[in-house]
XYZ file of N, CA and C in Angstrom:
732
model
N 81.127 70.703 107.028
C 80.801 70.665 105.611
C 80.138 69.339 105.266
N 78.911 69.658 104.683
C 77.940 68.211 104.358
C 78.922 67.333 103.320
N 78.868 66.044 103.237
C 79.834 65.484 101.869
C 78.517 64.407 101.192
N 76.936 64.992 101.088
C 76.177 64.359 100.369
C 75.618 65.380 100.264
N 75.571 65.649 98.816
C 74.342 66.896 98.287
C 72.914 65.750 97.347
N 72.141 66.598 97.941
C 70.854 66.031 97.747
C 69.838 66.961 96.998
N 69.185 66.226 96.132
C 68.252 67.005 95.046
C 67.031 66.256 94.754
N 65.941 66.710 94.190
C 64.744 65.710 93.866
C 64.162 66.714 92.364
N 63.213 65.274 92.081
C 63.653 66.005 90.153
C 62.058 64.873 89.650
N 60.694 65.178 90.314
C 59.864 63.927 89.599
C 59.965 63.178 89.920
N 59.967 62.583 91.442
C 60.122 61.479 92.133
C 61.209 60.733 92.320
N 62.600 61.515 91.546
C 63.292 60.775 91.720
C 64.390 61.398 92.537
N 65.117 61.076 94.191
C 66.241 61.738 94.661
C 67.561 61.550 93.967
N 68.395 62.458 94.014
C 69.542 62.001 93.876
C 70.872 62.894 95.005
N 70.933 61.345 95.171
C 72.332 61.629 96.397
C 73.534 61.576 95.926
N 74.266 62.661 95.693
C 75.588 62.690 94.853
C 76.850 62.900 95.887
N 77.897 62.027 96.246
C 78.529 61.311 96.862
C 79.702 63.144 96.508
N 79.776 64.048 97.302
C 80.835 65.072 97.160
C 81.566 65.676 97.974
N 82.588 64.983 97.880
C 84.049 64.898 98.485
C 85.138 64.430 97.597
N 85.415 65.388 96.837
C 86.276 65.520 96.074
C 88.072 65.531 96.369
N 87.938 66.477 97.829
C 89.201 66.217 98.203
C 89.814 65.042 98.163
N 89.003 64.239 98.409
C 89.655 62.692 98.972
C 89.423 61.463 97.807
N 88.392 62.113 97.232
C 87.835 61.454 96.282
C 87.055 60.311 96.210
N 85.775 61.115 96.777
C 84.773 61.003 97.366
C 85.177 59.156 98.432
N 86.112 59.432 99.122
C 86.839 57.785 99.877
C 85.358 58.036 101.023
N 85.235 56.778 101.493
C 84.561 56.092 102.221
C 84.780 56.660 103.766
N 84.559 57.684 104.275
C 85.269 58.294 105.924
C 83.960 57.885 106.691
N 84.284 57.996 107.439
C 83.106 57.428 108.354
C 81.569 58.945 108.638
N 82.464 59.954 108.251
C 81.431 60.970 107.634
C 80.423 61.021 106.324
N 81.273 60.558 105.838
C 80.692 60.175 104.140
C 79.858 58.784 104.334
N 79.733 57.900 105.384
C 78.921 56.781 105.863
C 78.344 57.371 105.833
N 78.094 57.664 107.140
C 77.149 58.242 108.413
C 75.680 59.209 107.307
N 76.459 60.118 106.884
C 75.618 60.860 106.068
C 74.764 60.519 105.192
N 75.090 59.434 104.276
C 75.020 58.850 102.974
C 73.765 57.641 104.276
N 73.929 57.513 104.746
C 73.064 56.214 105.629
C 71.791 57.237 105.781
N 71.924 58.715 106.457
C 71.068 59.338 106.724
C 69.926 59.765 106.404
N 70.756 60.094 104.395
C 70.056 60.072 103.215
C 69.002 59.630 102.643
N 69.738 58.554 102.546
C 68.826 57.312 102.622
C 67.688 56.929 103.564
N 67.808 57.216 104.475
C 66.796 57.064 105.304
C 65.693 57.987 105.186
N 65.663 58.920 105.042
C 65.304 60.264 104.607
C 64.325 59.918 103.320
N 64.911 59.485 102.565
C 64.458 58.897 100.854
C 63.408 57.658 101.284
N 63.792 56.778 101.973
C 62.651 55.582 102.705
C 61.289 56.168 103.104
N 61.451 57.457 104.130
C 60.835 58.154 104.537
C 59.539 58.739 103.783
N 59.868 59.082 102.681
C 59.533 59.785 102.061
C 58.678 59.294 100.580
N 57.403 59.550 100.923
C 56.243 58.621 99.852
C 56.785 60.130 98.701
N 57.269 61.389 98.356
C 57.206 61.697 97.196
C 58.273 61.136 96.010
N 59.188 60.578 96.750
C 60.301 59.683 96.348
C 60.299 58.676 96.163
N 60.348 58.313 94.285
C 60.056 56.887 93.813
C 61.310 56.051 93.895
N 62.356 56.751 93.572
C 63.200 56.322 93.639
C 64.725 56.728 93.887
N 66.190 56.327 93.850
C 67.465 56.849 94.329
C 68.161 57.056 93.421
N 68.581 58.284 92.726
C 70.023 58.066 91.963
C 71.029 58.365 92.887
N 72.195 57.558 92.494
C 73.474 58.014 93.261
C 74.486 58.465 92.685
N 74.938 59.415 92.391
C 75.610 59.928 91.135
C 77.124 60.450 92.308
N 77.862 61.014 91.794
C 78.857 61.957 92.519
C 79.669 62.999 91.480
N 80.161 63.854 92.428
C 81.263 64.895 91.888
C 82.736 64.631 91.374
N 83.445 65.523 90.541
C 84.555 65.131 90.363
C 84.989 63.911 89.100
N 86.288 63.093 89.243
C 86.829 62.353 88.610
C 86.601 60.542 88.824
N 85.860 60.959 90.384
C 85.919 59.625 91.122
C 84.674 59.569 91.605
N 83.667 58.386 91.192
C 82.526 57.873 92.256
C 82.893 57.689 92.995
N 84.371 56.566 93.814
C 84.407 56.476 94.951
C 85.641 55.220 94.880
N 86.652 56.216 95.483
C 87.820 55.600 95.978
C 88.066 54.775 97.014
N 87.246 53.870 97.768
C 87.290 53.097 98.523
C 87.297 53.474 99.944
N 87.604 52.528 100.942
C 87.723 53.146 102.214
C 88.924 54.741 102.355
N 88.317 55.954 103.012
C 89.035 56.415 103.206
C 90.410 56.023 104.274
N 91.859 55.846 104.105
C 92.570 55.146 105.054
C 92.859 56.483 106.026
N 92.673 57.772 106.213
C 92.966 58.475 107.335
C 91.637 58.691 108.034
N 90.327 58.534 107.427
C 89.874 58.538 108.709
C 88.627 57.367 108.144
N 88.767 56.180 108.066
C 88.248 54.998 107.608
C 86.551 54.610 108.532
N 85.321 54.183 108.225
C 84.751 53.659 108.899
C 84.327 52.868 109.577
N 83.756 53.197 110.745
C 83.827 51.303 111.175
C 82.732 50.310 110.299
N 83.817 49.172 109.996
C 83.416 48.137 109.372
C 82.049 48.094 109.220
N 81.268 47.915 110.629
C 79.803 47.469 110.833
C 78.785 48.635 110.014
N 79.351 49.736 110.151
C 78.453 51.008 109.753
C 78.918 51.136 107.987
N 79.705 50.498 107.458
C 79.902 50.091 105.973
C 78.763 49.744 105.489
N 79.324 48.394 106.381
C 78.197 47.061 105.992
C 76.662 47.707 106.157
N 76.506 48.083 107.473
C 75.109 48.492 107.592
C 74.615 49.070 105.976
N 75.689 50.085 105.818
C 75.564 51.436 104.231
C 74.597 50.128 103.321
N 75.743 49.398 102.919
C 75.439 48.383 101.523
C 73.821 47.471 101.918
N 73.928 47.391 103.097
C 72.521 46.628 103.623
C 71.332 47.872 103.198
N 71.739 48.402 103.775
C 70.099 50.221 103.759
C 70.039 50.079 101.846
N 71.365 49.875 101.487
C 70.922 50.610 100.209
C 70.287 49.048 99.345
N 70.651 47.842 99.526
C 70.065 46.913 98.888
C 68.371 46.423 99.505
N 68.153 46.856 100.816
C 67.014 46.910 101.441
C 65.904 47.945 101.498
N 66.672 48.680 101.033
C 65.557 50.150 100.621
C 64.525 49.742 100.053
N 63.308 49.871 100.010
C 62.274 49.537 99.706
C 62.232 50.122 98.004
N 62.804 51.453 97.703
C 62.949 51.257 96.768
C 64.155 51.245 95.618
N 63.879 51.500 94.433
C 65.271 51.280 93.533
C 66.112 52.161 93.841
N 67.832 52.125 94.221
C 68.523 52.608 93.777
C 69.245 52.602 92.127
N 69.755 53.448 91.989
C 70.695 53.854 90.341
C 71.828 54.148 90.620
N 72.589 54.246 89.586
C 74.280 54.530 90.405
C 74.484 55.338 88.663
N 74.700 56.354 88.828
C 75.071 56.925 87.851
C 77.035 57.664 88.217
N 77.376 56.398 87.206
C 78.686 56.398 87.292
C 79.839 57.330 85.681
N 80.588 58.133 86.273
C 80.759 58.768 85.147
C 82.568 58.817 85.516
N 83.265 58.070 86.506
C 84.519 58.296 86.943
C 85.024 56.455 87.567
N 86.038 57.048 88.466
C 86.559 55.690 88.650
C 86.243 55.141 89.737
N 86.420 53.767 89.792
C 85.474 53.207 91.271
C 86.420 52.320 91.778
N 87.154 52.367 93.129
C 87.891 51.411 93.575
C 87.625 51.161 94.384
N 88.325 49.533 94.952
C 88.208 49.221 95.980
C 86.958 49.017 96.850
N 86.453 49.422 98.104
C 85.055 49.375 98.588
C 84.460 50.174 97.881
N 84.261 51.191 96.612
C 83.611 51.708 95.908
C 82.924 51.065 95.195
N 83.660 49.547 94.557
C 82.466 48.572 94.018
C 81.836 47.839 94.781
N 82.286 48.014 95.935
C 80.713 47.145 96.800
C 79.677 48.046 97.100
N 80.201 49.817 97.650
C 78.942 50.717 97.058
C 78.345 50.634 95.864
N 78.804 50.555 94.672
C 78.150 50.213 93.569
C 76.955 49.171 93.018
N 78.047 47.976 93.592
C 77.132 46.643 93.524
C 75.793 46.183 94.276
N 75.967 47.412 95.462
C 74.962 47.069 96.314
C 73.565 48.109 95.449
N 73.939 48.795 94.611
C 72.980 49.345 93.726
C 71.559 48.177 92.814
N 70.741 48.650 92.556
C 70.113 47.938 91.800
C 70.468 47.545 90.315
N 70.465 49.158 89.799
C 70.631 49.498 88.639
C 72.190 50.491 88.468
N 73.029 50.183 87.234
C 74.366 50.926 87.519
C 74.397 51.169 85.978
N 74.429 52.654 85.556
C 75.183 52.878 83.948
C 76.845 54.018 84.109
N 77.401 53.174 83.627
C 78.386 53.514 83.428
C 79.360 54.606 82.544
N 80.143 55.527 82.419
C 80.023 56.380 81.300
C 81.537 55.611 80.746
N 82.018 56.191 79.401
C 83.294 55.557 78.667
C 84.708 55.764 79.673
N 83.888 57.232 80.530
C 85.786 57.145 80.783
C 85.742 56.563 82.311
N 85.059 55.475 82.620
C 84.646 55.399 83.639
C 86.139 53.723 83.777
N 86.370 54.069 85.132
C 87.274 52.686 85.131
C 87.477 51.841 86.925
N 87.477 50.998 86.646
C 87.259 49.917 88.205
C 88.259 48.905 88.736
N 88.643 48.602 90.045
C 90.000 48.418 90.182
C 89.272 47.824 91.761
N 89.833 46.499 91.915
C 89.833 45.642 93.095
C 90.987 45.501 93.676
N 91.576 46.995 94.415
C 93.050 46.836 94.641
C 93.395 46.484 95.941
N 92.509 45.952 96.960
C 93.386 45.329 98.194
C 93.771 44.253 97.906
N 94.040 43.747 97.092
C 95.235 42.661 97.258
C 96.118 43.116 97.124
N 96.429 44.510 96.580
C 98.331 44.902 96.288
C 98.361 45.806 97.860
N 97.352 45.674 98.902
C 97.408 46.782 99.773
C 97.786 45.405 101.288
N 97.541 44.183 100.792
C 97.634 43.142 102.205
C 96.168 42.892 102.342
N 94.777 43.459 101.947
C 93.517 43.377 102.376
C 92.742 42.063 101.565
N 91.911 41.884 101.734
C 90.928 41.514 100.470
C 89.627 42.398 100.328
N 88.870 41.480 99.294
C 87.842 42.901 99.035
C 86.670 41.926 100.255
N 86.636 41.870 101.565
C 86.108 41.242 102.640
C 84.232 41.515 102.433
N 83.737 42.169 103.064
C 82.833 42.796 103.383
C 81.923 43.124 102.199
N 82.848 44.103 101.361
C 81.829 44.247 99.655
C 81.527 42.878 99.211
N 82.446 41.539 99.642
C 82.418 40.513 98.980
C 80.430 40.283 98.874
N 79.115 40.684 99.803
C 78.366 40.339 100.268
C 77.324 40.723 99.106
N 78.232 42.121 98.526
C 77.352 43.065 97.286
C 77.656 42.700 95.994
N 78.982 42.449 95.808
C 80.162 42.002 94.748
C 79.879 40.287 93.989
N 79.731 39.250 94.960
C 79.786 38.147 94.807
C 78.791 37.572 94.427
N 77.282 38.092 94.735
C 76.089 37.415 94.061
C 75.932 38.542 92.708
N 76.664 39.793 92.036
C 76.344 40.252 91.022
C 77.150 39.810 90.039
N 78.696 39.943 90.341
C 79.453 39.365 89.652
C 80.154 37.898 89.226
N 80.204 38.127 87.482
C 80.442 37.000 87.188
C 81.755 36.291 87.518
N 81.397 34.743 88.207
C 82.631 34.368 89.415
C 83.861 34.500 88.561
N 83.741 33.926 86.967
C 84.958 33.755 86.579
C 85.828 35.134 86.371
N 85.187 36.164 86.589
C 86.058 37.636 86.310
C 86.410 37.954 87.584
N 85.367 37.738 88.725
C 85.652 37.469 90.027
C 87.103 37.341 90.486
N 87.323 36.005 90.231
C 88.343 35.268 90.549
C 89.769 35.931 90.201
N 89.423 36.422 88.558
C 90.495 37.262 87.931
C 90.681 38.881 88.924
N 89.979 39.518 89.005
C 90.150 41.063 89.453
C 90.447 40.900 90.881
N 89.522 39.829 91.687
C 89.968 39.844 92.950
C 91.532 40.027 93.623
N 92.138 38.455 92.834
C 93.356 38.094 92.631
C 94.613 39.397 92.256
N 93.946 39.736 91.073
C 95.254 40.457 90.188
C 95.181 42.135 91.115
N 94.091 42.487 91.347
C 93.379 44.013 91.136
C 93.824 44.976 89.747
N 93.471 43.944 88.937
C 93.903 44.883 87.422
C 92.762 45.792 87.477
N 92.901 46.367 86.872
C 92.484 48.071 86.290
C 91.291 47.501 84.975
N 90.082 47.724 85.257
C 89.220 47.439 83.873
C 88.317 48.326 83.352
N 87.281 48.533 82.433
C 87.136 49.268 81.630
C 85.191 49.205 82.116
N 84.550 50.075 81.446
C 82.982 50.238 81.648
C 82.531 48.979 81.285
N 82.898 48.688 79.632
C 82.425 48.220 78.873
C 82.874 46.308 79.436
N 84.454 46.402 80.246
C 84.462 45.049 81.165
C 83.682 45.203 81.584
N 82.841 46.070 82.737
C 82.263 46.120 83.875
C 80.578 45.811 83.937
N 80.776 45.950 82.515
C 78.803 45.549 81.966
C 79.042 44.186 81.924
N 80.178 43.631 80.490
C 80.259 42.422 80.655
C 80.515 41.392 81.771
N 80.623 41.808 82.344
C 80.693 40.896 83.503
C 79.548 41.188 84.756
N 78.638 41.949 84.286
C 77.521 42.096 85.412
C 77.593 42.889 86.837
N 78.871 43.656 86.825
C 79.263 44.734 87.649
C 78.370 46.002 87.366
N 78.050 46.563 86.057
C 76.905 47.536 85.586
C 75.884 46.964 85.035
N 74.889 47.176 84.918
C 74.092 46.879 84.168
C 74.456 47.774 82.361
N 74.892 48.806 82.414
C 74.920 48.957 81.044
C 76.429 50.256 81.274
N 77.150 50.082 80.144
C 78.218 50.723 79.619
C 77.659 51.593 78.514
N 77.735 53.002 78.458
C 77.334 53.718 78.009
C 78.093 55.350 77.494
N 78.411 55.597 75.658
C 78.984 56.739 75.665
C 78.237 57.983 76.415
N 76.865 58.156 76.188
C 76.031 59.115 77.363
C 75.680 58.683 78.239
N 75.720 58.913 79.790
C 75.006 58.551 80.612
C 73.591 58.945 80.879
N 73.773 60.250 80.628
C 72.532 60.879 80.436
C 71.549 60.090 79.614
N 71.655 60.117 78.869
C 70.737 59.776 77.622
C 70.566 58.077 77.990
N 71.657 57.647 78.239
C 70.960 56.136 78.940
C 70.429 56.008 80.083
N 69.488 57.158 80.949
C 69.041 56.948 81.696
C 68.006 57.767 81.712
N 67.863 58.002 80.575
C 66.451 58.367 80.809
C 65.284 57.377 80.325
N 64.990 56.146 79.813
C 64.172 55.739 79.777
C 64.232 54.402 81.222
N 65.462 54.342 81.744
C 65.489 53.492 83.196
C 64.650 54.841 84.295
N 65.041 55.788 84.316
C 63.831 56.432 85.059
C 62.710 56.965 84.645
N 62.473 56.862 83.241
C 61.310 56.998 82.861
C 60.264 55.386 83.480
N 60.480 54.242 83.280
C 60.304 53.219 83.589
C 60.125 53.000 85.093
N 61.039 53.717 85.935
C 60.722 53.859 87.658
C 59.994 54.973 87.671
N 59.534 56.135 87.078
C 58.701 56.787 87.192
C 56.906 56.381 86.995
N 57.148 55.219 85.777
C 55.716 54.680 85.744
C 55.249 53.425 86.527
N 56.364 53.336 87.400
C 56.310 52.191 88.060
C 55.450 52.697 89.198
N 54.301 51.924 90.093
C 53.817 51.886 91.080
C 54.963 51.765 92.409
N 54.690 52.689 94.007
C 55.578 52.486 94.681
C 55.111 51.039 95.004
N 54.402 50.220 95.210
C 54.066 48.940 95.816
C 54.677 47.994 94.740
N 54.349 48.430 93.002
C 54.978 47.397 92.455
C 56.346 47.497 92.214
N 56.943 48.243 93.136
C 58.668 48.884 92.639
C 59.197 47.772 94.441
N 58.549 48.366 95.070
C 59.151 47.447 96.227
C 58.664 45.804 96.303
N 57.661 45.471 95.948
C 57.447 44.371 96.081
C 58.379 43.402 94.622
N 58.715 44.449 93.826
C 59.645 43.416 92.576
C 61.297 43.514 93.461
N 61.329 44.805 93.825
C 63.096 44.652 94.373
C 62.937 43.550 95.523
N 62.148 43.756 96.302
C 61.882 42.327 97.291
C 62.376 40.736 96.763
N 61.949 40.982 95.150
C 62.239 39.694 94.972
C 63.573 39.621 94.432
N 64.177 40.079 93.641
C 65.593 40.327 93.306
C 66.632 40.441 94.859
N 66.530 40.691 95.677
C 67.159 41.282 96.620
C 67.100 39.975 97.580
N 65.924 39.050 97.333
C 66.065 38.251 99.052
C 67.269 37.660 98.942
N 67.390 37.138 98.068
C 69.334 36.064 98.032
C 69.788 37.424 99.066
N 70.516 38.124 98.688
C 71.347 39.254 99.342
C 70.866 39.227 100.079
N 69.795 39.781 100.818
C 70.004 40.249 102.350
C 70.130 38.947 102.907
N 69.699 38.064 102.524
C 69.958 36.439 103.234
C 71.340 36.317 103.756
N 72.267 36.602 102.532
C 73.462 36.488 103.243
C 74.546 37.649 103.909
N 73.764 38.602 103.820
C 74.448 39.749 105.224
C 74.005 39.163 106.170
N 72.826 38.680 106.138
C 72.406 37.737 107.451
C 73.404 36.826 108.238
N 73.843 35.936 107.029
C 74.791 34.581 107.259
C 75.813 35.319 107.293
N 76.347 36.138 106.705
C 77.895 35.983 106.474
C 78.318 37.288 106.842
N 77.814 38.774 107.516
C 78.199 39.575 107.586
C 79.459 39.834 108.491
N 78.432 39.143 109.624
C 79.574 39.339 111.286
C 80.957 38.346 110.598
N 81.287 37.067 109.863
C 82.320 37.121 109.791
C 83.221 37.336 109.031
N 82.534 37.803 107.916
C 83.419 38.661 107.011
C 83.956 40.287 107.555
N 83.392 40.959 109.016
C 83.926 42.007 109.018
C 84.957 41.820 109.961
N 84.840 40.455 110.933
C 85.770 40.269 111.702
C 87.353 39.881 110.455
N 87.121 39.245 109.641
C 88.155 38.940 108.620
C 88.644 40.492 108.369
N 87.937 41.452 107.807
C 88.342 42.493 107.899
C 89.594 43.324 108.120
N 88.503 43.433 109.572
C 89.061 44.018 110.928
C 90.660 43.205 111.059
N 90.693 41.635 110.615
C 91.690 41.368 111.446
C 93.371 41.201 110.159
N 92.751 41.701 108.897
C 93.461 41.801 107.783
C 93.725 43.505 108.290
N 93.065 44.382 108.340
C 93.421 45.924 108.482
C 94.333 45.974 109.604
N 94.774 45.384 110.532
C 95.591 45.380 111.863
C 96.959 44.654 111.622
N 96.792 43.806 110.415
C 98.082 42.776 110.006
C 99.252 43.738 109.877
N 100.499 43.223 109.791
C 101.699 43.926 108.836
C 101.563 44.149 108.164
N 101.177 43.118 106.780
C 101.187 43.317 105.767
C 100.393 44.606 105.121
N 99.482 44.557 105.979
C 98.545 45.639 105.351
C 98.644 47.032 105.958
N 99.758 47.117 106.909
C 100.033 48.458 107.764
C 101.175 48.710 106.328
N 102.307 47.798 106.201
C 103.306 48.098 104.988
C 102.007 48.512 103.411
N 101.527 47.678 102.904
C 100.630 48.095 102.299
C 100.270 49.558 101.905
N 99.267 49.802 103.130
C 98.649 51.315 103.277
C 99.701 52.328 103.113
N 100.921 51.845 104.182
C 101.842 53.191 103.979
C 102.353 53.428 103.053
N 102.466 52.258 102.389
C 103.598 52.347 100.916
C 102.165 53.264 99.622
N 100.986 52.456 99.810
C 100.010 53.572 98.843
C 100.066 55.233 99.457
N 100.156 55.549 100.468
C 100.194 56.600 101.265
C 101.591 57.507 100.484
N 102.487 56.601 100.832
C 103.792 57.609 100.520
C 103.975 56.766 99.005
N 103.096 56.420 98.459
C 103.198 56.508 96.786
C 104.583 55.590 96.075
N 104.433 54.376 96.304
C 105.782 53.552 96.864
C 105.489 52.418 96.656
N 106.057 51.343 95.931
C 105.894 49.907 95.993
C 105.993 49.664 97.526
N 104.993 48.255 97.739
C 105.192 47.508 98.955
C 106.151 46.883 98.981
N 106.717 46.111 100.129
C 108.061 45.637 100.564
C 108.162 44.421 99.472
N 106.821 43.787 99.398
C 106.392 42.271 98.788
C 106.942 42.374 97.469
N 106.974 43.482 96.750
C 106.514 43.630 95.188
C 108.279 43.195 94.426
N 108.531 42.065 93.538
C 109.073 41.542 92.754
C 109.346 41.832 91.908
């Protein structure tokens, strides 16, 4: 069963993230595919540009923990999609946790809908947010940073604009996106890649610098105790051993 349905609509694709069972979590199927996509969309001169929308209640619940991806083929994901030659969109209408906001962040453009809500929860799991840190850290503003990283409180659309996680918080999504793809529709493909070129070099600069050891940090936080107690205790729906 495919878990990326794909559509085109006037130059513009959209790859809608559907896996609902799991909610729409990060499996190394839901990589793999979603990488493929994309490539596909690169490929392809009738395609100006990417929406990424999904099914269900959830854009994307973070790493899936039963059948999780490898680290490198994450990272690769957030690299394809900030290197794509052209714009991605993230049309968000549900909740986004965990590695779901570094899929997000690695977006160009992100509108958000009201009942939409975002949550940096490996710190209550033993993890940190490692790897997204690469998508996460040059969009977001450090001082909220510091706060969500830390706490993994639970925040709102309208946080998530203010602080430069979306570009816009919005009661329609619809309707707020149609003049952002009206705008990539009149855009030239040369002048659409050569402007994300410039927005984008910081970022890929530092997957460059900092990828390999932020996934080894990872890798070596996902193998800890803490984060085996962690996982199981979210698993069987359960405070961790830590919790006060």
């Amino acid at each position: 069963m495919t878990l990326i349905a794909t559509s085109r609509d006037r130059g513009i694709a959209t790859l809608t993230l559907d896996s609902p069972a799991n909610r729409n979590a990060l499996s190394a199927q839901l990589v793999a595919e979603l990488r493929d996509a994309l490539a596909d969309c690169a490929g392809d001169d009738t395609v100006r540009a990417v929406m990424l929308a999904h099914t269900g209640s959830t854009f994307c619940a973070g790493a899936d923990l039963k059948a999780p991806p490898d680290p490198e083929a994450f990272v690769g994901l957030m690299r394809e999609i900030v290197g794509l030659p052209k714009p991605v969109v993230a049309r968000v209408t549900g909740h986004v946790r965990a590695g779901g906001l570094g899929l997000l962040a690695a977006c160009d453009i992100a509108v958000a809908g009201e009942g939409s809500s975002f949550a940096l929860t490996e710190s209550r799991l033993g993890l940190a947010p490692a790897v997204i840190s690469l998508t996460l850290l040059p969009r977001v503003d450090r001082t909220a940073a510091n706060r969500y990283y830390l706490t993994g409180e639970r925040f709102d659309a309208a946080e998530a604009a203010r602080i430069s996680l979306v570009t816009l918080a919005a009661e329609d999504v619809d309707k707020a996106l149609v003049p952002v793809l009206d705008g990539l529709r009149r855009a030239s493909p040369q002048g659409l890649a050569a402007s994300k070129e410039l927005v984008t070099a910081t970022v890929l600069r530092s997957f460059d610098q900092y990828a390999e050891d932020l996934i080894a940090r990872s890798a070596a936080l996902f193998a800890s105790d803490e984060a085996r107690e962690g996982m199981t205790a979210f698993l069987e729906r359960r405070d961790p051993a830590w919790v006060r």
